[in-house]
Amino acid sequence: MRTKPGRSRLRLRSALVVATAGVMAAACTAGGGAASGPAEAPSSDQAVTIQVWSAFADRELGLVKDALDKYHAKHPNVTIDNQGSQDDDKITQAIRSGNPPDVAISFTTDNIGQFASSGAWQDLKPYIERDKYNLDDIPQAVRDYTEYDGKRVALPMLADVYGLYYNKDLLAKAGLTSPPKTTAELLDFAKKTTVKAADGSIEVAGFLPQMGFYAFKPQIVATMFGAKWIDKDGKSILGQDQGWKDMFTWQKELIDFYGWDNLQKFTAGLGQEYSADNGFHAGKVAMAIDGEYRTAFLADQTPALNYGTTALPTSKPENYGGGYTTGTIIGIPKGAKNPGAAWDLIKYLTSDTDALVGLANGLHNVPSTKTSLSSPDLKLGDTFKPFLDAFQNKNLTSNPASTIGDQYLKIVSDFGEAWQSGSNTDLGGGLTTLDKQIDDAKALGK
């Protein structure tokens, strides 16, 4: 469960990416990696202390400690220094200074391309091949967001899956007995469940299509329309892909239904995304995109809310059942002093079913192996089940890793904000311009 906005992996971290990019470039000059092959784990009579850095804090850091303590119980010779509140910027600066932790845990999958291309995180392929680590137990979409250009520098420790939350009472009041499965239905249901005052102001919104508000982010909504980001050569193809045109056209129809000024006034009066008065919590929004972790917030903050969860609606029925995924990633920084011990711990945290289930139950995230999904010890409730189902679905997707991190997401989001407000009305030309901006940013970042 996320306890504060800082846990949100989908917040556009352009400032962090800019700050991190410079030290990424210098990372390949910092301390050495495992050039002579994968390092061995320490023998049982060899005492070693390894540092684990993550951005976890407070209760969540304690849950990670519980998992690390279980590893220590199996390997009493390995002492683990568990340090929280360490974000990617701090980890990268430690790499640059030649004093990195042995294990790095990140919430920012969008930095994978930078970690891999700069050499800031070590390639795990030699360890995976030596120990016959079963990558097939991880869904393809998750394998995709933990590697870049054939280099695997991270493994997933837990995952987030995004689906649709719906207020059963508000749908029933509009005469709707089940949630939407298609984007056309979502548009129709949004209009039917919206309540407007006589002056046109919004009292209850069926669904909020405002770019950047809550979890309405381009990488998630693109999944709903099957929109493609890049071609086989890594070039941006937003202007060529029909999915993007369909997505922005769909969004604008709902924006126009509300009226841009009305929508702005309405969302300005809603609570923050991670507050108890979030619009969905308060019954002011009938349907909302969100991650599996929202179930924990609702149980804690609004236990009486009559809601359900389901897979994200899609423009093509054959794509229904999946969703968008991202998650927590874990790897070995360049220059780690105890890479062999670090790998053994990473292998445990990412493949041991008991470890993953314990973390998933405590943090209310999706365990990141197929095997762990069927564990009888997984206790996350009925509203969590659609996210587990989506995680196993062949239509699960993520956005591609890039050497410019999440900068390309920010570029698309900025266009979306101009498009929704009416300040940019040229959809085709705008998407073509996005391709040039993204490709130019990649070229500049090389």
PDB file of C-alpha atoms in Angstrom, residues 143-331:
ATOM      1  CA  ARG A 143      10.248  -8.679 -18.581  1.00  0.00           C
ATOM      2  CA  ASP A 144      10.053  -5.864 -21.129  1.00  0.00           C
ATOM      3  CA  TYR A 145      10.122  -3.054 -18.557  1.00  0.00           C
ATOM      4  CA  THR A 146      13.064  -4.577 -16.695  1.00  0.00           C
ATOM      5  CA  GLU A 147      15.464  -4.630 -19.652  1.00  0.00           C
ATOM      6  CA  TYR A 148      16.624  -2.327 -22.421  1.00  0.00           C
ATOM      7  CA  ASP A 149      18.118  -3.129 -25.823  1.00  0.00           C
ATOM      8  CA  GLY A 150      18.726  -6.744 -24.823  1.00  0.00           C
ATOM      9  CA  LYS A 151      20.480  -5.860 -21.569  1.00  0.00           C
ATOM     10  CA  ARG A 152      18.774  -6.997 -18.372  1.00  0.00           C
ATOM     11  CA  VAL A 153      19.927  -4.851 -15.483  1.00  0.00           C
ATOM     12  CA  ALA A 154      16.968  -5.434 -13.178  1.00  0.00           C
ATOM     13  CA  LEU A 155      14.348  -7.918 -12.088  1.00  0.00           C
ATOM     14  CA  PRO A 156      10.838  -7.161 -10.841  1.00  0.00           C
ATOM     15  CA  MET A 157      10.293  -7.434  -7.099  1.00  0.00           C
ATOM     16  CA  LEU A 158       6.586  -6.506  -7.145  1.00  0.00           C
ATOM     17  CA  ALA A 159       4.257  -5.100  -9.788  1.00  0.00           C
ATOM     18  CA  ASP A 160       1.506  -2.538 -10.164  1.00  0.00           C
ATOM     19  CA  VAL A 161      -1.412  -3.285 -12.479  1.00  0.00           C
ATOM     20  CA  TYR A 162      -3.914  -0.638 -13.517  1.00  0.00           C
ATOM     21  CA  GLY A 163      -7.607  -1.348 -13.974  1.00  0.00           C
ATOM     22  CA  LEU A 164     -11.002   0.332 -13.666  1.00  0.00           C
ATOM     23  CA  TYR A 165     -12.660   1.133 -10.339  1.00  0.00           C
ATOM     24  CA  TYR A 166     -16.420   1.715 -10.418  1.00  0.00           C
ATOM     25  CA  ASN A 167     -18.975   2.894  -7.874  1.00  0.00           C
ATOM     26  CA  LYS A 168     -21.733   0.276  -7.950  1.00  0.00           C
ATOM     27  CA  ASP A 169     -24.344   2.582  -6.465  1.00  0.00           C
ATOM     28  CA  LEU A 170     -23.713   5.369  -8.974  1.00  0.00           C
ATOM     29  CA  LEU A 171     -23.853   2.925 -11.894  1.00  0.00           C
ATOM     30  CA  ALA A 172     -27.073   1.395 -10.566  1.00  0.00           C
ATOM     31  CA  LYS A 173     -28.622   4.847 -10.178  1.00  0.00           C
ATOM     32  CA  ALA A 174     -27.999   5.361 -13.901  1.00  0.00           C
ATOM     33  CA  GLY A 175     -29.586   1.997 -14.699  1.00  0.00           C
ATOM     34  CA  LEU A 176     -26.267   0.247 -15.375  1.00  0.00           C
ATOM     35  CA  THR A 177     -25.832  -3.257 -14.008  1.00  0.00           C
ATOM     36  CA  SER A 178     -22.235  -4.003 -14.992  1.00  0.00           C
ATOM     37  CA  PRO A 179     -19.024  -2.049 -15.670  1.00  0.00           C
ATOM     38  CA  PRO A 180     -17.947  -1.060 -19.191  1.00  0.00           C
ATOM     39  CA  LYS A 181     -15.690  -3.371 -21.172  1.00  0.00           C
ATOM     40  CA  THR A 182     -15.062  -1.171 -24.215  1.00  0.00           C
ATOM     41  CA  THR A 183     -13.965   2.441 -24.509  1.00  0.00           C
ATOM     42  CA  ALA A 184     -17.219   3.158 -26.351  1.00  0.00           C
ATOM     43  CA  GLU A 185     -19.142   1.830 -23.351  1.00  0.00           C
ATOM     44  CA  LEU A 186     -16.945   3.816 -20.978  1.00  0.00           C
ATOM     45  CA  LEU A 187     -17.766   6.997 -22.891  1.00  0.00           C
ATOM     46  CA  ASP A 188     -21.482   6.189 -22.818  1.00  0.00           C
ATOM     47  CA  PHE A 189     -21.464   5.153 -19.142  1.00  0.00           C
ATOM     48  CA  ALA A 190     -19.490   8.278 -18.215  1.00  0.00           C
ATOM     49  CA  LYS A 191     -22.177  10.471 -19.727  1.00  0.00           C
ATOM     50  CA  LYS A 192     -25.008   8.479 -18.114  1.00  0.00           C
ATOM     51  CA  THR A 193     -23.495   8.571 -14.619  1.00  0.00           C
ATOM     52  CA  THR A 194     -22.571  12.258 -14.747  1.00  0.00           C
ATOM     53  CA  VAL A 195     -24.793  14.603 -12.762  1.00  0.00           C
ATOM     54  CA  LYS A 196     -24.862  18.265 -13.773  1.00  0.00           C
ATOM     55  CA  ALA A 197     -26.453  21.233 -12.042  1.00  0.00           C
ATOM     56  CA  ALA A 198     -28.861  23.538 -13.884  1.00  0.00           C
ATOM     57  CA  ASP A 199     -26.001  25.897 -14.740  1.00  0.00           C
ATOM     58  CA  GLY A 200     -24.001  23.065 -16.338  1.00  0.00           C
ATOM     59  CA  SER A 201     -21.541  22.682 -13.480  1.00  0.00           C
ATOM     60  CA  ILE A 202     -20.562  19.133 -12.579  1.00  0.00           C
ATOM     61  CA  GLU A 203     -21.852  17.581  -9.352  1.00  0.00           C
ATOM     62  CA  VAL A 204     -20.801  13.992 -10.094  1.00  0.00           C
ATOM     63  CA  ALA A 205     -18.433  13.058 -12.941  1.00  0.00           C
ATOM     64  CA  GLY A 206     -18.870   9.707 -14.611  1.00  0.00           C
ATOM     65  CA  PHE A 207     -15.192   9.542 -15.570  1.00  0.00           C
ATOM     66  CA  LEU A 208     -12.421  12.134 -15.569  1.00  0.00           C
ATOM     67  CA  PRO A 209     -10.571  12.474 -18.919  1.00  0.00           C
ATOM     68  CA  GLN A 210      -8.229  15.242 -17.779  1.00  0.00           C
ATOM     69  CA  MET A 211      -4.635  14.488 -18.803  1.00  0.00           C
ATOM     70  CA  GLY A 212      -2.333  14.172 -15.808  1.00  0.00           C
ATOM     71  CA  PHE A 213      -5.158  14.171 -13.258  1.00  0.00           C
ATOM     72  CA  TYR A 214      -4.995  11.188 -10.888  1.00  0.00           C
ATOM     73  CA  ALA A 215      -3.992   8.157 -12.999  1.00  0.00           C
ATOM     74  CA  PHE A 216      -5.178   9.464 -16.370  1.00  0.00           C
ATOM     75  CA  LYS A 217      -1.689   9.263 -17.854  1.00  0.00           C
ATOM     76  CA  PRO A 218      -0.769   8.724 -21.519  1.00  0.00           C
ATOM     77  CA  GLN A 219       1.023   5.424 -20.926  1.00  0.00           C
ATOM     78  CA  ILE A 220      -2.048   3.897 -19.251  1.00  0.00           C
ATOM     79  CA  VAL A 221      -4.714   5.276 -21.578  1.00  0.00           C
ATOM     80  CA  ALA A 222      -2.628   4.254 -24.613  1.00  0.00           C
ATOM     81  CA  THR A 223      -3.016   0.647 -23.443  1.00  0.00           C
ATOM     82  CA  MET A 224      -6.802   0.979 -23.695  1.00  0.00           C
ATOM     83  CA  PHE A 225      -6.547   1.937 -27.371  1.00  0.00           C
ATOM     84  CA  GLY A 226      -3.716  -0.415 -28.325  1.00  0.00           C
ATOM     85  CA  ALA A 227      -1.608   2.612 -29.245  1.00  0.00           C
ATOM     86  CA  LYS A 228       1.976   1.857 -30.269  1.00  0.00           C
ATOM     87  CA  TRP A 229       4.941   3.975 -29.225  1.00  0.00           C
ATOM     88  CA  ILE A 230       7.837   2.914 -31.451  1.00  0.00           C
ATOM     89  CA  ASP A 231       8.679   0.903 -34.544  1.00  0.00           C
ATOM     90  CA  LYS A 232      11.196  -1.939 -34.750  1.00  0.00           C
ATOM     91  CA  ASP A 233      14.039   0.586 -35.006  1.00  0.00           C
ATOM     92  CA  GLY A 234      12.978   2.472 -31.896  1.00  0.00           C
ATOM     93  CA  LYS A 235      11.584   5.466 -33.792  1.00  0.00           C
ATOM     94  CA  SER A 236       8.517   7.226 -32.409  1.00  0.00           C
ATOM     95  CA  ILE A 237       5.354   6.434 -34.446  1.00  0.00           C
ATOM     96  CA  LEU A 238       2.563   8.310 -32.655  1.00  0.00           C
ATOM     97  CA  GLY A 239       1.678  10.209 -35.834  1.00  0.00           C
ATOM     98  CA  GLN A 240       1.353   6.978 -37.818  1.00  0.00           C
ATOM     99  CA  ASP A 241      -0.560   4.886 -35.291  1.00  0.00           C
ATOM    100  CA  GLN A 242      -4.363   5.013 -35.400  1.00  0.00           C
ATOM    101  CA  GLY A 243      -4.585   4.177 -31.711  1.00  0.00           C
ATOM    102  CA  TRP A 244      -3.275   7.599 -30.692  1.00  0.00           C
ATOM    103  CA  LYS A 245      -5.748   9.391 -32.958  1.00  0.00           C
ATOM    104  CA  ASP A 246      -8.571   7.301 -31.507  1.00  0.00           C
ATOM    105  CA  MET A 247      -7.423   7.959 -27.953  1.00  0.00           C
ATOM    106  CA  PHE A 248      -7.224  11.731 -28.221  1.00  0.00           C
ATOM    107  CA  THR A 249     -10.470  11.926 -30.224  1.00  0.00           C
ATOM    108  CA  TRP A 250     -12.238   9.874 -27.546  1.00  0.00           C
ATOM    109  CA  GLN A 251     -10.801  12.046 -24.802  1.00  0.00           C
ATOM    110  CA  LYS A 252     -11.875  15.277 -26.499  1.00  0.00           C
ATOM    111  CA  GLU A 253     -15.450  14.068 -26.939  1.00  0.00           C
ATOM    112  CA  LEU A 254     -15.758  13.546 -23.190  1.00  0.00           C
ATOM    113  CA  ILE A 255     -14.002  16.833 -22.452  1.00  0.00           C
ATOM    114  CA  ASP A 256     -16.481  18.654 -24.701  1.00  0.00           C
ATOM    115  CA  PHE A 257     -19.393  16.864 -23.015  1.00  0.00           C
ATOM    116  CA  TYR A 258     -18.340  18.332 -19.680  1.00  0.00           C
ATOM    117  CA  GLY A 259     -17.066  21.648 -20.958  1.00  0.00           C
ATOM    118  CA  TRP A 260     -13.421  22.447 -20.283  1.00  0.00           C
ATOM    119  CA  ASP A 261     -14.111  25.245 -17.815  1.00  0.00           C
ATOM    120  CA  ASN A 262     -16.652  23.117 -15.924  1.00  0.00           C
ATOM    121  CA  LEU A 263     -14.205  20.233 -15.739  1.00  0.00           C
ATOM    122  CA  GLN A 264     -11.406  22.423 -14.425  1.00  0.00           C
ATOM    123  CA  LYS A 265     -13.641  23.861 -11.709  1.00  0.00           C
ATOM    124  CA  PHE A 266     -14.815  20.387 -10.719  1.00  0.00           C
ATOM    125  CA  THR A 267     -11.368  18.799 -10.449  1.00  0.00           C
ATOM    126  CA  ALA A 268     -10.036  21.833  -8.567  1.00  0.00           C
ATOM    127  CA  GLY A 269     -12.503  20.988  -5.805  1.00  0.00           C
ATOM    128  CA  LEU A 270     -11.514  17.327  -5.506  1.00  0.00           C
ATOM    129  CA  GLY A 271      -9.105  15.910  -2.952  1.00  0.00           C
ATOM    130  CA  GLN A 272      -5.532  14.951  -3.785  1.00  0.00           C
ATOM    131  CA  GLU A 273      -4.849  11.559  -5.364  1.00  0.00           C
ATOM    132  CA  TYR A 274      -3.592   9.939  -2.151  1.00  0.00           C
ATOM    133  CA  SER A 275      -5.834  11.740   0.314  1.00  0.00           C
ATOM    134  CA  ALA A 276      -8.923  10.382   2.024  1.00  0.00           C
ATOM    135  CA  ASP A 277     -11.112  12.810   0.048  1.00  0.00           C
ATOM    136  CA  ASN A 278      -9.970  11.553  -3.356  1.00  0.00           C
ATOM    137  CA  GLY A 279     -12.872  12.095  -5.766  1.00  0.00           C
ATOM    138  CA  PHE A 280     -13.626   8.395  -6.134  1.00  0.00           C
ATOM    139  CA  HIS A 281     -13.516   7.892  -2.361  1.00  0.00           C
ATOM    140  CA  ALA A 282     -15.923  10.790  -1.901  1.00  0.00           C
ATOM    141  CA  GLY A 283     -18.489   9.413  -4.371  1.00  0.00           C
ATOM    142  CA  LYS A 284     -18.001  12.340  -6.735  1.00  0.00           C
ATOM    143  CA  VAL A 285     -16.497  10.203  -9.516  1.00  0.00           C
ATOM    144  CA  ALA A 286     -18.328   7.116 -10.745  1.00  0.00           C
ATOM    145  CA  MET A 287     -15.440   5.368 -12.537  1.00  0.00           C
ATOM    146  CA  ALA A 288     -11.682   5.829 -12.323  1.00  0.00           C
ATOM    147  CA  ILE A 289      -8.443   4.297 -13.561  1.00  0.00           C
ATOM    148  CA  ASP A 290      -6.151   3.272 -10.722  1.00  0.00           C
ATOM    149  CA  GLY A 291      -3.661   0.695  -9.539  1.00  0.00           C
ATOM    150  CA  GLU A 292      -4.291  -2.339  -7.366  1.00  0.00           C
ATOM    151  CA  TYR A 293      -2.941  -0.491  -4.338  1.00  0.00           C
ATOM    152  CA  ARG A 294      -6.088   1.699  -4.282  1.00  0.00           C
ATOM    153  CA  THR A 295      -7.953  -1.255  -2.735  1.00  0.00           C
ATOM    154  CA  ALA A 296      -5.897  -0.794   0.437  1.00  0.00           C
ATOM    155  CA  PHE A 297      -6.580   2.940   0.553  1.00  0.00           C
ATOM    156  CA  LEU A 298     -10.304   2.326   0.171  1.00  0.00           C
ATOM    157  CA  ALA A 299     -10.354  -0.336   2.877  1.00  0.00           C
ATOM    158  CA  ASP A 300      -8.543   2.021   5.220  1.00  0.00           C
ATOM    159  CA  GLN A 301     -10.192   5.332   4.368  1.00  0.00           C
ATOM    160  CA  THR A 302     -13.643   4.535   2.923  1.00  0.00           C
ATOM    161  CA  PRO A 303     -14.564   0.984   4.000  1.00  0.00           C
ATOM    162  CA  ALA A 304     -18.301   1.512   3.393  1.00  0.00           C
ATOM    163  CA  LEU A 305     -17.914   2.476  -0.279  1.00  0.00           C
ATOM    164  CA  ASN A 306     -19.770   0.006  -2.515  1.00  0.00           C
ATOM    165  CA  TYR A 307     -17.334  -0.426  -5.385  1.00  0.00           C
ATOM    166  CA  GLY A 308     -15.991  -2.980  -7.799  1.00  0.00           C
ATOM    167  CA  THR A 309     -12.884  -3.435  -9.928  1.00  0.00           C
ATOM    168  CA  THR A 310     -12.378  -4.785 -13.414  1.00  0.00           C
ATOM    169  CA  ALA A 311      -9.920  -4.760 -16.321  1.00  0.00           C
ATOM    170  CA  LEU A 312      -9.364  -1.562 -18.289  1.00  0.00           C
ATOM    171  CA  PRO A 313     -11.903  -1.027 -21.083  1.00  0.00           C
ATOM    172  CA  THR A 314     -10.413  -1.394 -24.552  1.00  0.00           C
ATOM    173  CA  SER A 315     -11.243  -0.071 -28.007  1.00  0.00           C
ATOM    174  CA  LYS A 316     -10.920  -3.578 -29.428  1.00  0.00           C
ATOM    175  CA  PRO A 317     -12.848  -6.303 -27.557  1.00  0.00           C
ATOM    176  CA  GLU A 318     -10.200  -8.911 -28.371  1.00  0.00           C
ATOM    177  CA  ASN A 319      -7.707  -6.933 -26.268  1.00  0.00           C
ATOM    178  CA  TYR A 320      -9.887  -6.929 -23.152  1.00  0.00           C
ATOM    179  CA  GLY A 321      -8.628  -8.564 -19.965  1.00  0.00           C
ATOM    180  CA  GLY A 322      -5.157  -7.125 -19.707  1.00  0.00           C
ATOM    181  CA  GLY A 323      -4.089  -3.727 -18.471  1.00  0.00           C
ATOM    182  CA  TYR A 324      -1.084  -1.529 -17.893  1.00  0.00           C
ATOM    183  CA  THR A 325       1.748  -2.645 -15.620  1.00  0.00           C
ATOM    184  CA  THR A 326       4.827  -1.146 -14.040  1.00  0.00           C
ATOM    185  CA  GLY A 327       6.458  -1.892 -10.704  1.00  0.00           C
ATOM    186  CA  THR A 328       9.304  -2.069  -8.254  1.00  0.00           C
ATOM    187  CA  ILE A 329      12.627  -3.102  -9.762  1.00  0.00           C
ATOM    188  CA  ILE A 330      15.801  -4.354  -8.134  1.00  0.00           C
ATOM    189  CA  GLY A 331      19.377  -4.616  -9.356  1.00  0.00           C
TER     190      GLY A 331
END
